[in-house]
PDB file of C-alpha atoms in Angstrom:
ATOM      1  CA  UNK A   1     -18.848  23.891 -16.715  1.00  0.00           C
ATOM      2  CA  UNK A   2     -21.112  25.700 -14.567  1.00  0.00           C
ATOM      3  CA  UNK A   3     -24.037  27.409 -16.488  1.00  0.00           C
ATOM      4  CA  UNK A   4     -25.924  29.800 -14.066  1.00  0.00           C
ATOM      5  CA  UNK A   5     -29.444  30.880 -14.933  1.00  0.00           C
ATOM      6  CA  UNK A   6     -30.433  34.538 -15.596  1.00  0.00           C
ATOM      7  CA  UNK A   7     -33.342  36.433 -13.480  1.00  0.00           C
ATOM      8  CA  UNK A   8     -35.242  37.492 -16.232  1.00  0.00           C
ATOM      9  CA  UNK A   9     -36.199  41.728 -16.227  1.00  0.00           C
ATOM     10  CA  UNK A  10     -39.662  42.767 -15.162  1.00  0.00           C
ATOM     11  CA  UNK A  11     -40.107  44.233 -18.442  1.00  0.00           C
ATOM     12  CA  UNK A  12     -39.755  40.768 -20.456  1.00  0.00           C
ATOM     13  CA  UNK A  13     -40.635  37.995 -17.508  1.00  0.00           C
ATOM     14  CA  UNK A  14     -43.601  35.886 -19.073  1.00  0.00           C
ATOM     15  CA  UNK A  15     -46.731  36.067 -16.802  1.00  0.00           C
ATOM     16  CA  UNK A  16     -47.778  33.362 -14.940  1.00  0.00           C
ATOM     17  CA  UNK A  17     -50.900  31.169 -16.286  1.00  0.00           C
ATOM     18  CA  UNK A  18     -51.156  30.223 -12.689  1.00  0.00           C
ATOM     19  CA  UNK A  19     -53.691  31.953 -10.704  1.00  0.00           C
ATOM     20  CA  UNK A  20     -52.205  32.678  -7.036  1.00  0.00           C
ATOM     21  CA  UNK A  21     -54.157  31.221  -3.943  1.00  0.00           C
ATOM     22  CA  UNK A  22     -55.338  33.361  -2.350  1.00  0.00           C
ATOM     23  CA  UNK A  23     -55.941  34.061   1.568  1.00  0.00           C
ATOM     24  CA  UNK A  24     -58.039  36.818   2.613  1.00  0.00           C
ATOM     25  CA  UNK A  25     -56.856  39.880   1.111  1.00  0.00           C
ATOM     26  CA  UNK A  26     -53.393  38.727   0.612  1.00  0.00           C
ATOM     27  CA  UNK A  27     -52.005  36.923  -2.296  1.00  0.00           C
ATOM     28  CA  UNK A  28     -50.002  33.891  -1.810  1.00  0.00           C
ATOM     29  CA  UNK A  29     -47.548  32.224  -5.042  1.00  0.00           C
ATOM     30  CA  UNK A  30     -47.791  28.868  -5.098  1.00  0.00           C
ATOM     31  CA  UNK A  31     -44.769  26.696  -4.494  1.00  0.00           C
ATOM     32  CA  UNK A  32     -42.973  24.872  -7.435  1.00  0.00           C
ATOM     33  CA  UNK A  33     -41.747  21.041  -6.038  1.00  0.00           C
ATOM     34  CA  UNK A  34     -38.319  20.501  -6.351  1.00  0.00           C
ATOM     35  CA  UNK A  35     -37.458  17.698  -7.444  1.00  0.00           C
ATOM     36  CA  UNK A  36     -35.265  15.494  -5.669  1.00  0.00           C
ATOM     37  CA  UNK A  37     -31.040  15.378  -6.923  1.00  0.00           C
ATOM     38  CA  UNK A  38     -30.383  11.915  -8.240  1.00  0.00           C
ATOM     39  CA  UNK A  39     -28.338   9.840  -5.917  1.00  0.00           C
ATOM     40  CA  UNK A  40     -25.277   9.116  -7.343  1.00  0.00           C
ATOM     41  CA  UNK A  41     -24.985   5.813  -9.789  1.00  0.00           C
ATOM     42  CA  UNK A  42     -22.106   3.068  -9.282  1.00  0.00           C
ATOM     43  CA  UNK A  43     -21.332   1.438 -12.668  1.00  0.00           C
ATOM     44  CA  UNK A  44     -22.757  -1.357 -13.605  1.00  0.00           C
ATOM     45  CA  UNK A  45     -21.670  -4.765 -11.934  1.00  0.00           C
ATOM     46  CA  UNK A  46     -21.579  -8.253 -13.969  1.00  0.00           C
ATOM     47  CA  UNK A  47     -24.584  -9.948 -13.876  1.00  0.00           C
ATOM     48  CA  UNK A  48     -24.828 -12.301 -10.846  1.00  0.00           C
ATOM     49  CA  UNK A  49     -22.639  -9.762  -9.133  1.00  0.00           C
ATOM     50  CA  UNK A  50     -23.516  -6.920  -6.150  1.00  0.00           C
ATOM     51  CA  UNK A  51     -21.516  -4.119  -5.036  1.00  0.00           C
ATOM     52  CA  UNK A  52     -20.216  -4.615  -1.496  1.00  0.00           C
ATOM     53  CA  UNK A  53     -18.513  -1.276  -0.607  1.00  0.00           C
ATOM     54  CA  UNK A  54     -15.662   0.453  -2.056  1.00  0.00           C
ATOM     55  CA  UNK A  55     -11.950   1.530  -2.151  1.00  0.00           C
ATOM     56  CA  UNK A  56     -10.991   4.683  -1.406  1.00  0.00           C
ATOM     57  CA  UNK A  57      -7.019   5.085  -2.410  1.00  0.00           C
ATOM     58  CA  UNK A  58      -5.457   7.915   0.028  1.00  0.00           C
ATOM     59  CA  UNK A  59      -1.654   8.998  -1.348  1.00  0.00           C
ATOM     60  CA  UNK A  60      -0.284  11.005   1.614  1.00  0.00           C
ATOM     61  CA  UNK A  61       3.258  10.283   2.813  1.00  0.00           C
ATOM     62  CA  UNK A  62       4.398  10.927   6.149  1.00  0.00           C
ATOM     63  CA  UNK A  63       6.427  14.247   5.409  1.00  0.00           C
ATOM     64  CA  UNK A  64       3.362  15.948   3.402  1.00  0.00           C
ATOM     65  CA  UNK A  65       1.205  14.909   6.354  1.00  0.00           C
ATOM     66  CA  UNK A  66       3.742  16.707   8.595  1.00  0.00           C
ATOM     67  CA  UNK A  67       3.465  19.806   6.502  1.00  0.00           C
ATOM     68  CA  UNK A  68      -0.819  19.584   6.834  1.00  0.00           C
ATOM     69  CA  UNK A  69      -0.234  18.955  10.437  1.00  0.00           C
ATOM     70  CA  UNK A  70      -2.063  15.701  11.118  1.00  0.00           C
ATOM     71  CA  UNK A  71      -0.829  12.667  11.483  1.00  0.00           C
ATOM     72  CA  UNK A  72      -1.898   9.271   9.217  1.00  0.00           C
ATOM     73  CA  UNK A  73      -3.483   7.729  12.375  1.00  0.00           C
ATOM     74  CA  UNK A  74      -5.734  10.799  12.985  1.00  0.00           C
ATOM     75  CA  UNK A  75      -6.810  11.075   9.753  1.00  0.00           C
ATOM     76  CA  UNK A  76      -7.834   7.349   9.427  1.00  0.00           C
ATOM     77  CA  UNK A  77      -9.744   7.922  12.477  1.00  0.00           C
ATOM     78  CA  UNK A  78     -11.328  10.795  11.393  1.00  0.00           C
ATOM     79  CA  UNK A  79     -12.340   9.382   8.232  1.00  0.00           C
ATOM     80  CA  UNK A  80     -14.156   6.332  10.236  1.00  0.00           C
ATOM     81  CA  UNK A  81     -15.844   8.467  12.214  1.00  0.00           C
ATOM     82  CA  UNK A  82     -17.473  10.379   8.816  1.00  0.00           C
ATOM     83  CA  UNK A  83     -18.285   7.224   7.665  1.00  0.00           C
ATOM     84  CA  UNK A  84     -19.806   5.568  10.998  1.00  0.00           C
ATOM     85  CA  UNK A  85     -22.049   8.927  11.045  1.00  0.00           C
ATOM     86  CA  UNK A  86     -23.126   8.588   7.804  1.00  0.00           C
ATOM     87  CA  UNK A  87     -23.390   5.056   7.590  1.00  0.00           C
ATOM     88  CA  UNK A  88     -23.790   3.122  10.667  1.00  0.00           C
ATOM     89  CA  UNK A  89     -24.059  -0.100   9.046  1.00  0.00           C
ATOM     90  CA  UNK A  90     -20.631   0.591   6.850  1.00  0.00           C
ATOM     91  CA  UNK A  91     -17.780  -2.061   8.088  1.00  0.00           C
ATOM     92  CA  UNK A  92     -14.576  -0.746   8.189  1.00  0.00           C
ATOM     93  CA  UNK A  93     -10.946  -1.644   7.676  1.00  0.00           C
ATOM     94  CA  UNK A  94      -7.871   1.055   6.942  1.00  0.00           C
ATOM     95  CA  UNK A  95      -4.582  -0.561   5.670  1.00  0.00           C
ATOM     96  CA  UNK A  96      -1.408   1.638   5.462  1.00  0.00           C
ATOM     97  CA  UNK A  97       0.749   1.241   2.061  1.00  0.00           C
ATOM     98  CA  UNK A  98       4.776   1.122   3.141  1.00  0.00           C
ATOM     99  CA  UNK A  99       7.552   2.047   0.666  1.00  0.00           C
ATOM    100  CA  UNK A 100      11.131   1.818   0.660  1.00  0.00           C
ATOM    101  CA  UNK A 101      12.668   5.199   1.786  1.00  0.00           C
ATOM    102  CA  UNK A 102      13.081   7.111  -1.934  1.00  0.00           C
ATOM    103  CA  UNK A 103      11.256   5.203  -3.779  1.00  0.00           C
ATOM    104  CA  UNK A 104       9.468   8.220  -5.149  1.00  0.00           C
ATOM    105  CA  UNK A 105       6.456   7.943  -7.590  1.00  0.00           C
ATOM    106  CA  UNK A 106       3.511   9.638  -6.543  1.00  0.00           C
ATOM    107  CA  UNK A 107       2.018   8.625  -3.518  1.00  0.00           C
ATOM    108  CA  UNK A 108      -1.658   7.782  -4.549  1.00  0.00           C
ATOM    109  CA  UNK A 109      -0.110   5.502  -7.122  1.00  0.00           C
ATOM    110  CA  UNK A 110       2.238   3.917  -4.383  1.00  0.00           C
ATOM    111  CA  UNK A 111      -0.743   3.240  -2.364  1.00  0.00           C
ATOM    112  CA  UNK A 112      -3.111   2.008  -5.626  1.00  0.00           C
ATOM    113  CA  UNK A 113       0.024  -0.414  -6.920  1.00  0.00           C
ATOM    114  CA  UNK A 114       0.933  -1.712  -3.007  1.00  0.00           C
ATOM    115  CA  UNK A 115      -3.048  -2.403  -2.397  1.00  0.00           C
ATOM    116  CA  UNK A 116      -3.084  -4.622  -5.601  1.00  0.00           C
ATOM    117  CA  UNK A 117      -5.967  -1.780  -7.231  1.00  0.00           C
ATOM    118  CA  UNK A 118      -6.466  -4.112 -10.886  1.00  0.00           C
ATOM    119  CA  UNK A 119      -6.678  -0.697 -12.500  1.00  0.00           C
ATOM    120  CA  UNK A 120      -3.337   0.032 -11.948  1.00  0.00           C
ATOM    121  CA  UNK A 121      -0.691  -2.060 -14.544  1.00  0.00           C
ATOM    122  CA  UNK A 122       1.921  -3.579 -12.742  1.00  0.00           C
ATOM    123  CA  UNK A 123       5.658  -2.664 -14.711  1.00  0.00           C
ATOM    124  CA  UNK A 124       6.843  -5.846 -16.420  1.00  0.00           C
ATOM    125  CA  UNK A 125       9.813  -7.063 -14.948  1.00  0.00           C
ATOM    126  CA  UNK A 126      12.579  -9.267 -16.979  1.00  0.00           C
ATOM    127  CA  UNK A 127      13.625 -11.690 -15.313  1.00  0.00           C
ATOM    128  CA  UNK A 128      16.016 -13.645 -17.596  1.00  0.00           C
ATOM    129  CA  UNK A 129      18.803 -13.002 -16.914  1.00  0.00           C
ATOM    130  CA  UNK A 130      19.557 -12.685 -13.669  1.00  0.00           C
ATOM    131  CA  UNK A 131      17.774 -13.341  -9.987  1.00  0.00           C
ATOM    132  CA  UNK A 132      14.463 -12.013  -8.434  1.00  0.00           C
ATOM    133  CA  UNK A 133      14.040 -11.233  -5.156  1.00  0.00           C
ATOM    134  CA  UNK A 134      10.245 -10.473  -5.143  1.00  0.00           C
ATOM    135  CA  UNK A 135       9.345  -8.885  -1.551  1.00  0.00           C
ATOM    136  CA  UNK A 136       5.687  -8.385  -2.448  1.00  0.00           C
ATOM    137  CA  UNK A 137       5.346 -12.337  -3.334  1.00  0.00           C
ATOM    138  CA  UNK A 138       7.898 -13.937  -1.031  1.00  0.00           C
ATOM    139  CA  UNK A 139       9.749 -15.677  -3.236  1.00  0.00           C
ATOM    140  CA  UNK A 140      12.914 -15.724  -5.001  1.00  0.00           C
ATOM    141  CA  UNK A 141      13.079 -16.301  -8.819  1.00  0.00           C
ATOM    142  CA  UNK A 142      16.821 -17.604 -10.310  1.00  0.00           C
ATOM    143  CA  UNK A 143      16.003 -17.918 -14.125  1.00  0.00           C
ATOM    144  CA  UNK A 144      12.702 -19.691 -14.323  1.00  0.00           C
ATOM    145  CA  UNK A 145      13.342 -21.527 -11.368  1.00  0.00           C
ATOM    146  CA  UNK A 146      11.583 -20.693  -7.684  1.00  0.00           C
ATOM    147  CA  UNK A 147      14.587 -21.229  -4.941  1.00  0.00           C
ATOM    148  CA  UNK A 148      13.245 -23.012  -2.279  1.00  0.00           C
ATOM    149  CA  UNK A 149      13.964 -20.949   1.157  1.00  0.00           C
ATOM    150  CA  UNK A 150      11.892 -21.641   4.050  1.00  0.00           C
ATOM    151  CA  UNK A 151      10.365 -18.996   5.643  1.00  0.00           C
ATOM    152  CA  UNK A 152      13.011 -17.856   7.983  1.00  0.00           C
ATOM    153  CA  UNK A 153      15.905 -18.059   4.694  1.00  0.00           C
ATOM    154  CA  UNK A 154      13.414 -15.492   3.045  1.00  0.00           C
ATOM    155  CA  UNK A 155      12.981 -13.224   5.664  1.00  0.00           C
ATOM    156  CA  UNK A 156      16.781 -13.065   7.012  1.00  0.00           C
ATOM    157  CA  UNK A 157      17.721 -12.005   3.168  1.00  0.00           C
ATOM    158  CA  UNK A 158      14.270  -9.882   2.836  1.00  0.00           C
ATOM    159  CA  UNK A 159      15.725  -7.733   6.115  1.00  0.00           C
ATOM    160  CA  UNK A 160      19.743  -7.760   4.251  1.00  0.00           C
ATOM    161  CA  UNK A 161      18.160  -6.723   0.673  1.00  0.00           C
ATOM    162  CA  UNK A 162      15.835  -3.996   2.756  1.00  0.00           C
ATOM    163  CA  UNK A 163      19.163  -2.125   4.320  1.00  0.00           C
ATOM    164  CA  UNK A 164      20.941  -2.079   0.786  1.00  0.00           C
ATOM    165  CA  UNK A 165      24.391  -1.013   1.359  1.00  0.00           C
ATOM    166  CA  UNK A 166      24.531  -0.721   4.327  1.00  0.00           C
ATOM    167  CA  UNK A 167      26.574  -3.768   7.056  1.00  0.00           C
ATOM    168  CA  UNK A 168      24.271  -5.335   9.085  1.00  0.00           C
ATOM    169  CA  UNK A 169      25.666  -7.198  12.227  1.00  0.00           C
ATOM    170  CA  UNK A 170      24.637 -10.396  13.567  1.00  0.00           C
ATOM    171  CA  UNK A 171      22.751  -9.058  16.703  1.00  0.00           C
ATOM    172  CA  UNK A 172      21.149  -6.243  14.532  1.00  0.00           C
ATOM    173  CA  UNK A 173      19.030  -9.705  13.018  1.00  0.00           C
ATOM    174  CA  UNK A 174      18.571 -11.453  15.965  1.00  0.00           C
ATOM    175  CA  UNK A 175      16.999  -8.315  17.837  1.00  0.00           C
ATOM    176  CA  UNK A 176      14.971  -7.509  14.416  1.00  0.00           C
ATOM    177  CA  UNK A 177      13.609 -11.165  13.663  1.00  0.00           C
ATOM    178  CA  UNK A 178      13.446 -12.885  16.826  1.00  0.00           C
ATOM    179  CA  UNK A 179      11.276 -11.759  20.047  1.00  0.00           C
ATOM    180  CA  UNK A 180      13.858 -10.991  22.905  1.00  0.00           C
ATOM    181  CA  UNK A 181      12.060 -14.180  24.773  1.00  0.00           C
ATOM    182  CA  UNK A 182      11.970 -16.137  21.784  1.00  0.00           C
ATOM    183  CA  UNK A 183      12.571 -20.209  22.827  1.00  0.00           C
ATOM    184  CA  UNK A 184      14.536 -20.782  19.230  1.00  0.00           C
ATOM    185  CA  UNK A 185      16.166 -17.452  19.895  1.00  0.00           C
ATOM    186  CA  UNK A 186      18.991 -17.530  17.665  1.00  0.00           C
ATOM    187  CA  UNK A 187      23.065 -16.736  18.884  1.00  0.00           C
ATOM    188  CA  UNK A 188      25.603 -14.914  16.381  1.00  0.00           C
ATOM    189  CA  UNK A 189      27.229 -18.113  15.379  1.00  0.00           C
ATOM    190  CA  UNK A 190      23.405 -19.515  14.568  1.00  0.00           C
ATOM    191  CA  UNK A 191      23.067 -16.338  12.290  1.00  0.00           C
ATOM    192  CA  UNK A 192      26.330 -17.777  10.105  1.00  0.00           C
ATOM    193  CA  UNK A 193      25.059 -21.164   9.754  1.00  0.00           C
ATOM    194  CA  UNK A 194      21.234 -19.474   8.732  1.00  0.00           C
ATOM    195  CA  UNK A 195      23.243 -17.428   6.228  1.00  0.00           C
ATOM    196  CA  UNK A 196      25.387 -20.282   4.690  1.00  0.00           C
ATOM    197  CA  UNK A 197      21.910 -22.353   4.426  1.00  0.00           C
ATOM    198  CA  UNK A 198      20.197 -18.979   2.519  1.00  0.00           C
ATOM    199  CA  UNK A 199      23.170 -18.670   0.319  1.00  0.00           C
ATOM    200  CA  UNK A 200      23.142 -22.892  -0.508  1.00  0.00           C
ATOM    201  CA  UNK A 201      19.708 -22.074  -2.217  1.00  0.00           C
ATOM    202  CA  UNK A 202      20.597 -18.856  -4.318  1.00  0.00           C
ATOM    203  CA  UNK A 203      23.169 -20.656  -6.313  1.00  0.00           C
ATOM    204  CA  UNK A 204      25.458 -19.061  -8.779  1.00  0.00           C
ATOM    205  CA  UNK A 205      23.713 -15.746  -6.305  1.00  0.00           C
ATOM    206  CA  UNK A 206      25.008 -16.828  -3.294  1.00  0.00           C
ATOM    207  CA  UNK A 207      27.576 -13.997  -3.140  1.00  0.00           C
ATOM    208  CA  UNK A 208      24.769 -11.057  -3.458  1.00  0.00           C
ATOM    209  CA  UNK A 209      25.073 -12.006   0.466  1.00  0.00           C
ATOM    210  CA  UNK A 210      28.211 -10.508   1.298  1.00  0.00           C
ATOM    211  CA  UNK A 211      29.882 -11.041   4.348  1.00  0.00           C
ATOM    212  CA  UNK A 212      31.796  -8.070   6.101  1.00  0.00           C
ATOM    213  CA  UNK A 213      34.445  -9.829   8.095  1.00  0.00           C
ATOM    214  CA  UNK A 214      34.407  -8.961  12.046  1.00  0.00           C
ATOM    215  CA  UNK A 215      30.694  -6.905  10.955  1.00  0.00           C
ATOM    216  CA  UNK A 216      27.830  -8.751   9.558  1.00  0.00           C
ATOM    217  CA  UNK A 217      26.772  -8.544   6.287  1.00  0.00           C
ATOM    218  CA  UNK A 218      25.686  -6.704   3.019  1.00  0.00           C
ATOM    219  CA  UNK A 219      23.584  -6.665   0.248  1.00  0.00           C
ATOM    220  CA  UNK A 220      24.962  -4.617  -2.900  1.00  0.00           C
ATOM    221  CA  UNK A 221      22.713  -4.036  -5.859  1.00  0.00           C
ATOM    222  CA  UNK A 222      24.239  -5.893  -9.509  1.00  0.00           C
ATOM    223  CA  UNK A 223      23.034  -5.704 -12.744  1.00  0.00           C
ATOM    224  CA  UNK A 224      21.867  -9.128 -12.735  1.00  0.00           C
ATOM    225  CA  UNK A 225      19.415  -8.620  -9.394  1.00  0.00           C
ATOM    226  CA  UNK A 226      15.961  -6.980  -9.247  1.00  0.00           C
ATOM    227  CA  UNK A 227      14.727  -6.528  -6.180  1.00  0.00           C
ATOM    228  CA  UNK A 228      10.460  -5.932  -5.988  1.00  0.00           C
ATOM    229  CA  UNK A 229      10.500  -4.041  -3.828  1.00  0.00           C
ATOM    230  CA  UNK A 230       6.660  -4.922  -0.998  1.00  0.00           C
ATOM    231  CA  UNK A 231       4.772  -1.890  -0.373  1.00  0.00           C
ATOM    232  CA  UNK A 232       2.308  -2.940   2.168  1.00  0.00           C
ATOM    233  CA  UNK A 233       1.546  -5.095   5.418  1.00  0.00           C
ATOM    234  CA  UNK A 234       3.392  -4.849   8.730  1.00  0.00           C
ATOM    235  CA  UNK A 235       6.708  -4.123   9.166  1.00  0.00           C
ATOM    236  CA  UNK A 236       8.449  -7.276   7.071  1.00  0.00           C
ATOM    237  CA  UNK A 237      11.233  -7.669   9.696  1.00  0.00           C
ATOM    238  CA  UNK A 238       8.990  -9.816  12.521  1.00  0.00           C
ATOM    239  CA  UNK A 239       8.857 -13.548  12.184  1.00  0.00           C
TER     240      UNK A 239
END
């Protein structure tokens, strides 16, 4: 609420028990001191703590930047440049949150969630039963039990479970996960025996892998799968 103060009449302004300075024949007011605005306060830290710098949680997705005609990149830059005028000293570091296409949600809360922001409550997942596959954590839950895929087993099923749906072929992979001058570049027959290994570890799962015969493979959403789904980092599909 905005309260704005009233110029008071001639007829009923109080008269001034100050006596003016004067300066020849000319009388001068004197000047009231303004008194400075309060800087703004950060709330309080734990004892034995400092504040270091903050967050500042930007929810603008790639088609409502399109509509305010800027692009993500020029607005990060922009926003260093504010703060390396304003602060020279102020260390910076922008990190761009990534969602699944149609996730939906609000974006600010996409970005607060993906960033880990503690204010934000993370949905409780259930996870009996049925199988995990947790994207943000790298790791695949069956029951109460971590499977235990090495990092390439993750990250081929990570880039299957990321194109729900939809077939992805053998070269599709190799061209997605492995540098075209890769030494341990992979062949399409390698992809089959990397598969067969990924679906040794899943168990009772192994079928949520589902091969397309003369195609590649699938991954189709069942009751008994939740996918978490990460929201940040570099594209997931690079080894």
């Amino acid at each position: 609420m905005t309260i704005t103060a009233l110029r008071p009449s001639l007829s009923t302004r109080r008269p001034s028990f100050e006596a003016p300075v004067t300066s020849g024949s000319s009388a001068v007011a004197p000047k009231r001191a303004t008194a400075p605005e309060p800087a703004p306060r950060i709330r309080p830290v734990p004892d034995g703590t400092e504040a270091r710098g903050f967050v500042l949680y930007v929810g603008l997705g790639e088609d409502a930047a399109a509509a305010d005609h800027i692009e993500l990149a020029r607005l990060v830059g922009e926003l260093r440049a504010l703060t390396s005028r304003l602060a020279p000293s102020a260390q910076t570091h922008a990190a761009v949150a990534l969602a699944p296409s149609g996730a939906g949600g609000r974006d600010v809360d996409v970005v607060r969630r993906a960033l880990g922001d503690p204010a934000v409550q993370q949905p409780a997942v259930e996870t009996e039963p049925g199988i995990v596959i947790d994207l943000t954590r790298k790791r695949v839950a069956i029951g109460d039990d971590i499977a235990p895929l090495t990092y390439r087993e993750f990250e081929l099923l990570q880039h299957i479970v990321l194109r729900e749906g939809s077939t992805v072929d053998r070269c599709a992979i190799i061209d997605a996960l492995w540098d075209a001058d890769a030494a341990d570049r992979p062949n399409e027959r390698t992809i089959d025996v990397h598969v067969r290994r990924l679906r040794s570890k899943l168990g009772a799962y192994a079928e949520i892998i589902r091969t397309v015969r003369g195609a590649g493979y699938r991954f189709d959403r069942h009751a008994d799968v939740t996918v978490l789904a990460t929201a940040t980092g570099p594209s997931p599909d690079r080894f």
